């Protein structure tokens, strides 16, 4: 026996764990169905991180690469 699948798409609000089928589709839905649920949730947009510049007076600073790479 072959099974014929028909796709029907609609949005619904779950009521006490039950997904109500809209009236216009009730005659199209058989007694046995395959259900795929795509749940919609409200997600906040990620906030952009602000980068602030910091002014550091580097006058008189000398960088010594050899000293920085020394392992003690």
JSON list of N, CA and C in Angstrom, two decimals:
[
{"chain": "A", "resi": 1, "resn": "UNK", "atom": "N", "xyz": [0.85, -1.18, 0.00]},
{"chain": "A", "resi": 1, "resn": "UNK", "atom": "CA", "xyz": [0.00, 0.00, 0.00]},
{"chain": "A", "resi": 1, "resn": "UNK", "atom": "C", "xyz": [0.89, 1.24, 0.00]},
{"chain": "A", "resi": 2, "resn": "UNK", "atom": "N", "xyz": [0.63, 2.18, -0.86]},
{"chain": "A", "resi": 2, "resn": "UNK", "atom": "CA", "xyz": [1.39, 3.43, -0.94]},
{"chain": "A", "resi": 2, "resn": "UNK", "atom": "C", "xyz": [0.67, 4.52, -0.14]},
{"chain": "A", "resi": 3, "resn": "UNK", "atom": "N", "xyz": [1.46, 5.41, 0.41]},
{"chain": "A", "resi": 3, "resn": "UNK", "atom": "CA", "xyz": [0.89, 6.52, 1.17]},
{"chain": "A", "resi": 3, "resn": "UNK", "atom": "C", "xyz": [1.13, 7.81, 0.39]},
{"chain": "A", "resi": 4, "resn": "UNK", "atom": "N", "xyz": [0.11, 8.60, 0.23]},
{"chain": "A", "resi": 4, "resn": "UNK", "atom": "CA", "xyz": [0.22, 9.88, -0.44]},
{"chain": "A", "resi": 4, "resn": "UNK", "atom": "C", "xyz": [0.32, 10.96, 0.63]},
{"chain": "A", "resi": 5, "resn": "UNK", "atom": "N", "xyz": [1.38, 11.78, 0.55]},
{"chain": "A", "resi": 5, "resn": "UNK", "atom": "CA", "xyz": [1.58, 12.85, 1.52]},
{"chain": "A", "resi": 5, "resn": "UNK", "atom": "C", "xyz": [1.13, 14.17, 0.91]},
{"chain": "A", "resi": 6, "resn": "UNK", "atom": "N", "xyz": [0.48, 14.99, 1.72]},
{"chain": "A", "resi": 6, "resn": "UNK", "atom": "CA", "xyz": [0.05, 16.32, 1.31]},
{"chain": "A", "resi": 6, "resn": "UNK", "atom": "C", "xyz": [0.59, 17.30, 2.34]},
{"chain": "A", "resi": 7, "resn": "UNK", "atom": "N", "xyz": [1.25, 18.36, 1.89]},
{"chain": "A", "resi": 7, "resn": "UNK", "atom": "CA", "xyz": [1.79, 19.36, 2.82]},
{"chain": "A", "resi": 7, "resn": "UNK", "atom": "C", "xyz": [0.82, 20.51, 2.98]},
{"chain": "A", "resi": 8, "resn": "UNK", "atom": "N", "xyz": [0.54, 20.85, 4.22]},
{"chain": "A", "resi": 8, "resn": "UNK", "atom": "CA", "xyz": [-0.31, 22.00, 4.56]},
{"chain": "A", "resi": 8, "resn": "UNK", "atom": "C", "xyz": [0.48, 22.83, 5.56]},
{"chain": "A", "resi": 9, "resn": "UNK", "atom": "N", "xyz": [0.58, 24.12, 5.30]},
{"chain": "A", "resi": 9, "resn": "UNK", "atom": "CA", "xyz": [1.34, 24.99, 6.20]},
{"chain": "A", "resi": 9, "resn": "UNK", "atom": "C", "xyz": [0.42, 26.05, 6.80]},
{"chain": "A", "resi": 10, "resn": "UNK", "atom": "N", "xyz": [0.54, 26.23, 8.11]},
{"chain": "A", "resi": 10, "resn": "UNK", "atom": "CA", "xyz": [-0.21, 27.28, 8.79]},
{"chain": "A", "resi": 10, "resn": "UNK", "atom": "C", "xyz": [0.51, 27.62, 10.08]},
{"chain": "A", "resi": 11, "resn": "UNK", "atom": "N", "xyz": [0.20, 28.77, 10.64]},
{"chain": "A", "resi": 11, "resn": "UNK", "atom": "CA", "xyz": [0.73, 29.18, 11.94]},
{"chain": "A", "resi": 11, "resn": "UNK", "atom": "C", "xyz": [-0.36, 28.99, 12.97]},
{"chain": "A", "resi": 12, "resn": "UNK", "atom": "N", "xyz": [0.04, 28.59, 14.17]},
{"chain": "A", "resi": 12, "resn": "UNK", "atom": "CA", "xyz": [-0.94, 28.37, 15.23]},
{"chain": "A", "resi": 12, "resn": "UNK", "atom": "C", "xyz": [-0.31, 28.65, 16.57]},
{"chain": "A", "resi": 13, "resn": "UNK", "atom": "N", "xyz": [-1.14, 28.90, 17.55]},
{"chain": "A", "resi": 13, "resn": "UNK", "atom": "CA", "xyz": [-0.70, 29.07, 18.93]},
{"chain": "A", "resi": 13, "resn": "UNK", "atom": "C", "xyz": [-1.04, 27.79, 19.68]},
{"chain": "A", "resi": 14, "resn": "UNK", "atom": "N", "xyz": [-0.05, 27.22, 20.34]},
{"chain": "A", "resi": 14, "resn": "UNK", "atom": "CA", "xyz": [-0.26, 25.98, 21.08]},
{"chain": "A", "resi": 14, "resn": "UNK", "atom": "C", "xyz": [-1.14, 26.28, 22.28]},
{"chain": "A", "resi": 15, "resn": "UNK", "atom": "N", "xyz": [-2.20, 25.51, 22.44]},
{"chain": "A", "resi": 15, "resn": "UNK", "atom": "CA", "xyz": [-3.15, 25.69, 23.53]},
{"chain": "A", "resi": 15, "resn": "UNK", "atom": "C", "xyz": [-3.16, 24.43, 24.40]},
{"chain": "A", "resi": 16, "resn": "UNK", "atom": "N", "xyz": [-2.58, 24.52, 25.59]},
{"chain": "A", "resi": 16, "resn": "UNK", "atom": "CA", "xyz": [-2.51, 23.37, 26.51]},
{"chain": "A", "resi": 16, "resn": "UNK", "atom": "C", "xyz": [-1.89, 22.15, 25.84]},
{"chain": "A", "resi": 17, "resn": "UNK", "atom": "N", "xyz": [-0.82, 22.37, 25.07]},
{"chain": "A", "resi": 17, "resn": "UNK", "atom": "CA", "xyz": [-0.13, 21.26, 24.42]},
{"chain": "A", "resi": 17, "resn": "UNK", "atom": "C", "xyz": [-0.79, 20.77, 23.15]},
{"chain": "A", "resi": 18, "resn": "UNK", "atom": "N", "xyz": [-1.84, 21.45, 22.69]},
{"chain": "A", "resi": 18, "resn": "UNK", "atom": "CA", "xyz": [-2.58, 21.03, 21.49]},
{"chain": "A", "resi": 18, "resn": "UNK", "atom": "C", "xyz": [-2.38, 22.08, 20.40]},
{"chain": "A", "resi": 19, "resn": "UNK", "atom": "N", "xyz": [-2.09, 21.61, 19.19]},
{"chain": "A", "resi": 19, "resn": "UNK", "atom": "CA", "xyz": [-1.98, 22.51, 18.04]},
{"chain": "A", "resi": 19, "resn": "UNK", "atom": "C", "xyz": [-3.30, 22.45, 17.29]},
{"chain": "A", "resi": 20, "resn": "UNK", "atom": "N", "xyz": [-4.08, 23.53, 17.35]},
{"chain": "A", "resi": 20, "resn": "UNK", "atom": "CA", "xyz": [-5.37, 23.50, 16.66]},
{"chain": "A", "resi": 20, "resn": "UNK", "atom": "C", "xyz": [-5.19, 23.61, 15.15]},
{"chain": "A", "resi": 21, "resn": "UNK", "atom": "N", "xyz": [-5.93, 22.80, 14.41]},
{"chain": "A", "resi": 21, "resn": "UNK", "atom": "CA", "xyz": [-5.89, 22.84, 12.94]},
{"chain": "A", "resi": 21, "resn": "UNK", "atom": "C", "xyz": [-6.95, 23.84, 12.50]},
{"chain": "A", "resi": 22, "resn": "UNK", "atom": "N", "xyz": [-6.55, 24.82, 11.68]},
{"chain": "A", "resi": 22, "resn": "UNK", "atom": "CA", "xyz": [-7.53, 25.81, 11.21]},
{"chain": "A", "resi": 22, "resn": "UNK", "atom": "C", "xyz": [-8.71, 25.13, 10.50]},
{"chain": "A", "resi": 23, "resn": "UNK", "atom": "N", "xyz": [-9.87, 25.70, 10.66]},
{"chain": "A", "resi": 23, "resn": "UNK", "atom": "CA", "xyz": [-11.12, 25.15, 10.14]},
{"chain": "A", "resi": 23, "resn": "UNK", "atom": "C", "xyz": [-11.03, 24.84, 8.64]},
{"chain": "A", "resi": 24, "resn": "UNK", "atom": "N", "xyz": [-10.37, 25.71, 7.89]},
{"chain": "A", "resi": 24, "resn": "UNK", "atom": "CA", "xyz": [-10.32, 25.52, 6.43]},
{"chain": "A", "resi": 24, "resn": "UNK", "atom": "C", "xyz": [-9.52, 24.28, 6.02]},
{"chain": "A", "resi": 25, "resn": "UNK", "atom": "N", "xyz": [-8.69, 23.73, 6.94]},
{"chain": "A", "resi": 25, "resn": "UNK", "atom": "CA", "xyz": [-7.89, 22.54, 6.62]},
{"chain": "A", "resi": 25, "resn": "UNK", "atom": "C", "xyz": [-8.44, 21.26, 7.24]},
{"chain": "A", "resi": 26, "resn": "UNK", "atom": "N", "xyz": [-9.41, 21.35, 8.11]},
{"chain": "A", "resi": 26, "resn": "UNK", "atom": "CA", "xyz": [-9.89, 20.17, 8.84]},
{"chain": "A", "resi": 26, "resn": "UNK", "atom": "C", "xyz": [-10.36, 19.04, 7.92]},
{"chain": "A", "resi": 27, "resn": "UNK", "atom": "N", "xyz": [-10.98, 19.34, 6.81]},
{"chain": "A", "resi": 27, "resn": "UNK", "atom": "CA", "xyz": [-11.45, 18.30, 5.89]},
{"chain": "A", "resi": 27, "resn": "UNK", "atom": "C", "xyz": [-10.30, 17.72, 5.06]},
{"chain": "A", "resi": 28, "resn": "UNK", "atom": "N", "xyz": [-9.18, 18.44, 4.98]},
{"chain": "A", "resi": 28, "resn": "UNK", "atom": "CA", "xyz": [-8.04, 17.98, 4.19]},
{"chain": "A", "resi": 28, "resn": "UNK", "atom": "C", "xyz": [-7.11, 17.08, 4.99]},
{"chain": "A", "resi": 29, "resn": "UNK", "atom": "N", "xyz": [-7.25, 17.09, 6.32]},
{"chain": "A", "resi": 29, "resn": "UNK", "atom": "CA", "xyz": [-6.34, 16.35, 7.18]},
{"chain": "A", "resi": 29, "resn": "UNK", "atom": "C", "xyz": [-6.90, 14.97, 7.46]},
{"chain": "A", "resi": 30, "resn": "UNK", "atom": "N", "xyz": [-6.06, 13.95, 7.21]},
{"chain": "A", "resi": 30, "resn": "UNK", "atom": "CA", "xyz": [-6.48, 12.57, 7.46]},
{"chain": "A", "resi": 30, "resn": "UNK", "atom": "C", "xyz": [-6.37, 12.27, 8.96]},
{"chain": "A", "resi": 31, "resn": "UNK", "atom": "N", "xyz": [-6.78, 11.05, 9.33]},
{"chain": "A", "resi": 31, "resn": "UNK", "atom": "CA", "xyz": [-6.70, 10.64, 10.74]},
{"chain": "A", "resi": 31, "resn": "UNK", "atom": "C", "xyz": [-5.26, 10.46, 11.19]},
{"chain": "A", "resi": 32, "resn": "UNK", "atom": "N", "xyz": [-4.37, 10.12, 10.27]},
{"chain": "A", "resi": 32, "resn": "UNK", "atom": "CA", "xyz": [-2.97, 9.90, 10.59]},
{"chain": "A", "resi": 32, "resn": "UNK", "atom": "C", "xyz": [-2.14, 10.98, 9.89]},
{"chain": "A", "resi": 33, "resn": "UNK", "atom": "N", "xyz": [-1.31, 11.67, 10.67]},
{"chain": "A", "resi": 33, "resn": "UNK", "atom": "CA", "xyz": [-0.50, 12.76, 10.11]},
{"chain": "A", "resi": 33, "resn": "UNK", "atom": "C", "xyz": [0.95, 12.64, 10.56]},
{"chain": "A", "resi": 34, "resn": "UNK", "atom": "N", "xyz": [1.84, 13.26, 9.83]},
{"chain": "A", "resi": 34, "resn": "UNK", "atom": "CA", "xyz": [3.24, 13.39, 10.24]},
{"chain": "A", "resi": 34, "resn": "UNK", "atom": "C", "xyz": [3.42, 14.87, 10.56]},
{"chain": "A", "resi": 35, "resn": "UNK", "atom": "N", "xyz": [3.97, 15.16, 11.73]},
{"chain": "A", "resi": 35, "resn": "UNK", "atom": "CA", "xyz": [4.07, 16.55, 12.19]},
{"chain": "A", "resi": 35, "resn": "UNK", "atom": "C", "xyz": [5.53, 16.96, 12.31]},
{"chain": "A", "resi": 36, "resn": "UNK", "atom": "N", "xyz": [5.84, 18.12, 11.75]},
{"chain": "A", "resi": 36, "resn": "UNK", "atom": "CA", "xyz": [7.14, 18.75, 11.92]},
{"chain": "A", "resi": 36, "resn": "UNK", "atom": "C", "xyz": [6.86, 20.12, 12.52]},
{"chain": "A", "resi": 37, "resn": "UNK", "atom": "N", "xyz": [7.43, 20.39, 13.69]},
{"chain": "A", "resi": 37, "resn": "UNK", "atom": "CA", "xyz": [7.16, 21.64, 14.39]},
{"chain": "A", "resi": 37, "resn": "UNK", "atom": "C", "xyz": [8.36, 22.56, 14.27]},
{"chain": "A", "resi": 38, "resn": "UNK", "atom": "N", "xyz": [8.13, 23.77, 13.80]},
{"chain": "A", "resi": 38, "resn": "UNK", "atom": "CA", "xyz": [9.14, 24.82, 13.75]},
{"chain": "A", "resi": 38, "resn": "UNK", "atom": "C", "xyz": [8.70, 25.87, 14.76]},
{"chain": "A", "resi": 39, "resn": "UNK", "atom": "N", "xyz": [9.36, 25.90, 15.89]},
{"chain": "A", "resi": 39, "resn": "UNK", "atom": "CA", "xyz": [8.95, 26.78, 16.98]},
{"chain": "A", "resi": 39, "resn": "UNK", "atom": "C", "xyz": [9.52, 28.17, 16.80]},
{"chain": "A", "resi": 40, "resn": "UNK", "atom": "N", "xyz": [8.68, 29.18, 16.92]},
{"chain": "A", "resi": 40, "resn": "UNK", "atom": "CA", "xyz": [9.11, 30.57, 16.81]},
{"chain": "A", "resi": 40, "resn": "UNK", "atom": "C", "xyz": [9.36, 31.13, 18.21]},
{"chain": "A", "resi": 41, "resn": "UNK", "atom": "N", "xyz": [10.50, 31.74, 18.39]},
{"chain": "A", "resi": 41, "resn": "UNK", "atom": "CA", "xyz": [10.80, 32.39, 19.66]},
{"chain": "A", "resi": 41, "resn": "UNK", "atom": "C", "xyz": [11.28, 33.80, 19.38]},
{"chain": "A", "resi": 42, "resn": "UNK", "atom": "N", "xyz": [11.03, 34.67, 20.30]},
{"chain": "A", "resi": 42, "resn": "UNK", "atom": "CA", "xyz": [11.52, 36.05, 20.18]},
{"chain": "A", "resi": 42, "resn": "UNK", "atom": "C", "xyz": [12.95, 36.08, 20.69]},
{"chain": "A", "resi": 43, "resn": "UNK", "atom": "N", "xyz": [13.83, 36.56, 19.85]},
{"chain": "A", "resi": 43, "resn": "UNK", "atom": "CA", "xyz": [15.23, 36.62, 20.19]},
{"chain": "A", "resi": 43, "resn": "UNK", "atom": "C", "xyz": [15.68, 38.07, 20.08]},
{"chain": "A", "resi": 44, "resn": "UNK", "atom": "N", "xyz": [16.35, 38.54, 21.14]},
{"chain": "A", "resi": 44, "resn": "UNK", "atom": "CA", "xyz": [16.86, 39.90, 21.10]},
{"chain": "A", "resi": 44, "resn": "UNK", "atom": "C", "xyz": [18.05, 39.96, 20.16]},
{"chain": "A", "resi": 45, "resn": "UNK", "atom": "N", "xyz": [18.14, 41.08, 19.45]},
{"chain": "A", "resi": 45, "resn": "UNK", "atom": "CA", "xyz": [19.30, 41.28, 18.60]},
{"chain": "A", "resi": 45, "resn": "UNK", "atom": "C", "xyz": [20.52, 41.45, 19.49]},
{"chain": "A", "resi": 46, "resn": "UNK", "atom": "N", "xyz": [21.66, 40.86, 19.09]},
{"chain": "A", "resi": 46, "resn": "UNK", "atom": "CA", "xyz": [22.86, 41.06, 19.91]},
{"chain": "A", "resi": 46, "resn": "UNK", "atom": "C", "xyz": [23.26, 42.53, 19.90]},
{"chain": "A", "resi": 47, "resn": "UNK", "atom": "N", "xyz": [23.65, 42.99, 21.05]},
{"chain": "A", "resi": 47, "resn": "UNK", "atom": "CA", "xyz": [24.06, 44.38, 21.16]},
{"chain": "A", "resi": 47, "resn": "UNK", "atom": "C", "xyz": [25.45, 44.55, 20.60]},
{"chain": "A", "resi": 48, "resn": "UNK", "atom": "N", "xyz": [25.64, 45.64, 19.90]},
{"chain": "A", "resi": 48, "resn": "UNK", "atom": "CA", "xyz": [26.96, 45.93, 19.36]},
{"chain": "A", "resi": 48, "resn": "UNK", "atom": "C", "xyz": [27.86, 46.38, 20.50]},
{"chain": "A", "resi": 49, "resn": "UNK", "atom": "N", "xyz": [29.06, 45.83, 20.53]},
{"chain": "A", "resi": 49, "resn": "UNK", "atom": "CA", "xyz": [30.00, 46.20, 21.56]},
{"chain": "A", "resi": 49, "resn": "UNK", "atom": "C", "xyz": [30.64, 47.53, 21.18]},
{"chain": "A", "resi": 50, "resn": "UNK", "atom": "N", "xyz": [30.72, 48.40, 22.16]},
{"chain": "A", "resi": 50, "resn": "UNK", "atom": "CA", "xyz": [31.34, 49.69, 21.93]},
{"chain": "A", "resi": 50, "resn": "UNK", "atom": "C", "xyz": [32.82, 49.59, 22.26]},
{"chain": "A", "resi": 51, "resn": "UNK", "atom": "N", "xyz": [33.62, 50.12, 21.39]},
{"chain": "A", "resi": 51, "resn": "UNK", "atom": "CA", "xyz": [35.06, 50.11, 21.62]},
{"chain": "A", "resi": 51, "resn": "UNK", "atom": "C", "xyz": [35.48, 51.55, 21.87]},
{"chain": "A", "resi": 52, "resn": "UNK", "atom": "N", "xyz": [36.12, 51.74, 22.97]},
{"chain": "A", "resi": 52, "resn": "UNK", "atom": "CA", "xyz": [36.59, 53.06, 23.33]},
{"chain": "A", "resi": 52, "resn": "UNK", "atom": "C", "xyz": [38.10, 53.12, 23.16]},
{"chain": "A", "resi": 53, "resn": "UNK", "atom": "N", "xyz": [38.60, 54.22, 22.65]},
{"chain": "A", "resi": 53, "resn": "UNK", "atom": "CA", "xyz": [40.05, 54.36, 22.54]},
{"chain": "A", "resi": 53, "resn": "UNK", "atom": "C", "xyz": [40.58, 54.89, 23.87]},
{"chain": "A", "resi": 54, "resn": "UNK", "atom": "N", "xyz": [41.77, 54.45, 24.20]},
{"chain": "A", "resi": 54, "resn": "UNK", "atom": "CA", "xyz": [42.40, 54.88, 25.44]},
{"chain": "A", "resi": 54, "resn": "UNK", "atom": "C", "xyz": [43.69, 55.59, 25.06]},
{"chain": "A", "resi": 55, "resn": "UNK", "atom": "N", "xyz": [43.85, 56.80, 25.52]},
{"chain": "A", "resi": 55, "resn": "UNK", "atom": "CA", "xyz": [45.06, 57.55, 25.23]},
{"chain": "A", "resi": 55, "resn": "UNK", "atom": "C", "xyz": [46.13, 57.26, 26.27]},
{"chain": "A", "resi": 56, "resn": "UNK", "atom": "N", "xyz": [47.25, 56.73, 25.84]},
{"chain": "A", "resi": 56, "resn": "UNK", "atom": "CA", "xyz": [48.36, 56.44, 26.75]},
{"chain": "A", "resi": 56, "resn": "UNK", "atom": "C", "xyz": [49.57, 57.20, 26.23]},
{"chain": "A", "resi": 57, "resn": "UNK", "atom": "N", "xyz": [50.18, 57.92, 27.11]},
{"chain": "A", "resi": 57, "resn": "UNK", "atom": "CA", "xyz": [51.38, 58.67, 26.74]},
{"chain": "A", "resi": 57, "resn": "UNK", "atom": "C", "xyz": [52.56, 57.71, 26.70]},
{"chain": "A", "resi": 58, "resn": "UNK", "atom": "N", "xyz": [53.09, 57.48, 25.51]},
{"chain": "A", "resi": 58, "resn": "UNK", "atom": "CA", "xyz": [54.20, 56.54, 25.32]},
{"chain": "A", "resi": 58, "resn": "UNK", "atom": "C", "xyz": [55.54, 57.27, 25.20]},
{"chain": "A", "resi": 59, "resn": "UNK", "atom": "N", "xyz": [55.55, 58.54, 25.54]},
{"chain": "A", "resi": 59, "resn": "UNK", "atom": "CA", "xyz": [56.78, 59.32, 25.47]},
{"chain": "A", "resi": 59, "resn": "UNK", "atom": "C", "xyz": [57.83, 58.71, 26.40]},
{"chain": "A", "resi": 60, "resn": "UNK", "atom": "N", "xyz": [59.00, 58.45, 25.86]},
{"chain": "A", "resi": 60, "resn": "UNK", "atom": "CA", "xyz": [60.08, 57.93, 26.66]},
{"chain": "A", "resi": 60, "resn": "UNK", "atom": "C", "xyz": [60.06, 56.42, 26.84]},
{"chain": "A", "resi": 61, "resn": "UNK", "atom": "N", "xyz": [59.05, 55.72, 26.29]},
{"chain": "A", "resi": 61, "resn": "UNK", "atom": "CA", "xyz": [58.98, 54.27, 26.43]},
{"chain": "A", "resi": 61, "resn": "UNK", "atom": "C", "xyz": [59.83, 53.63, 25.35]},
{"chain": "A", "resi": 62, "resn": "UNK", "atom": "N", "xyz": [60.64, 52.66, 25.73]},
{"chain": "A", "resi": 62, "resn": "UNK", "atom": "CA", "xyz": [61.48, 51.94, 24.77]},
{"chain": "A", "resi": 62, "resn": "UNK", "atom": "C", "xyz": [61.11, 50.46, 24.85]},
{"chain": "A", "resi": 63, "resn": "UNK", "atom": "N", "xyz": [60.75, 49.90, 23.70]},
{"chain": "A", "resi": 63, "resn": "UNK", "atom": "CA", "xyz": [60.39, 48.47, 23.64]},
{"chain": "A", "resi": 63, "resn": "UNK", "atom": "C", "xyz": [61.63, 47.68, 23.28]},
{"chain": "A", "resi": 64, "resn": "UNK", "atom": "N", "xyz": [61.93, 46.68, 24.09]},
{"chain": "A", "resi": 64, "resn": "UNK", "atom": "CA", "xyz": [63.09, 45.82, 23.86]},
{"chain": "A", "resi": 64, "resn": "UNK", "atom": "C", "xyz": [62.57, 44.42, 23.57]},
{"chain": "A", "resi": 65, "resn": "UNK", "atom": "N", "xyz": [62.62, 44.01, 22.29]},
{"chain": "A", "resi": 65, "resn": "UNK", "atom": "CA", "xyz": [62.08, 42.72, 21.88]},
{"chain": "A", "resi": 65, "resn": "UNK", "atom": "C", "xyz": [62.81, 41.56, 22.57]},
{"chain": "A", "resi": 66, "resn": "UNK", "atom": "N", "xyz": [64.10, 41.65, 22.70]},
{"chain": "A", "resi": 66, "resn": "UNK", "atom": "CA", "xyz": [64.88, 40.58, 23.35]},
{"chain": "A", "resi": 66, "resn": "UNK", "atom": "C", "xyz": [64.43, 40.41, 24.80]},
{"chain": "A", "resi": 67, "resn": "UNK", "atom": "N", "xyz": [64.25, 41.52, 25.49]},
{"chain": "A", "resi": 67, "resn": "UNK", "atom": "CA", "xyz": [63.81, 41.47, 26.90]},
{"chain": "A", "resi": 67, "resn": "UNK", "atom": "C", "xyz": [62.39, 40.89, 27.00]},
{"chain": "A", "resi": 68, "resn": "UNK", "atom": "N", "xyz": [61.54, 41.26, 26.06]},
{"chain": "A", "resi": 68, "resn": "UNK", "atom": "CA", "xyz": [60.16, 40.77, 26.07]},
{"chain": "A", "resi": 68, "resn": "UNK", "atom": "C", "xyz": [60.11, 39.28, 25.82]},
{"chain": "A", "resi": 69, "resn": "UNK", "atom": "N", "xyz": [61.05, 38.74, 25.05]},
{"chain": "A", "resi": 69, "resn": "UNK", "atom": "CA", "xyz": [61.05, 37.31, 24.70]},
{"chain": "A", "resi": 69, "resn": "UNK", "atom": "C", "xyz": [61.86, 36.46, 25.65]},
{"chain": "A", "resi": 70, "resn": "UNK", "atom": "N", "xyz": [62.51, 37.05, 26.63]},
{"chain": "A", "resi": 70, "resn": "UNK", "atom": "CA", "xyz": [63.30, 36.26, 27.57]},
{"chain": "A", "resi": 70, "resn": "UNK", "atom": "C", "xyz": [62.39, 35.34, 28.39]},
{"chain": "A", "resi": 71, "resn": "UNK", "atom": "N", "xyz": [62.86, 34.14, 28.60]},
{"chain": "A", "resi": 71, "resn": "UNK", "atom": "CA", "xyz": [62.10, 33.21, 29.42]},
{"chain": "A", "resi": 71, "resn": "UNK", "atom": "C", "xyz": [62.92, 32.94, 30.68]},
{"chain": "A", "resi": 72, "resn": "UNK", "atom": "N", "xyz": [62.28, 33.06, 31.81]},
{"chain": "A", "resi": 72, "resn": "UNK", "atom": "CA", "xyz": [63.01, 32.95, 33.06]},
{"chain": "A", "resi": 72, "resn": "UNK", "atom": "C", "xyz": [62.85, 31.68, 33.79]}
]
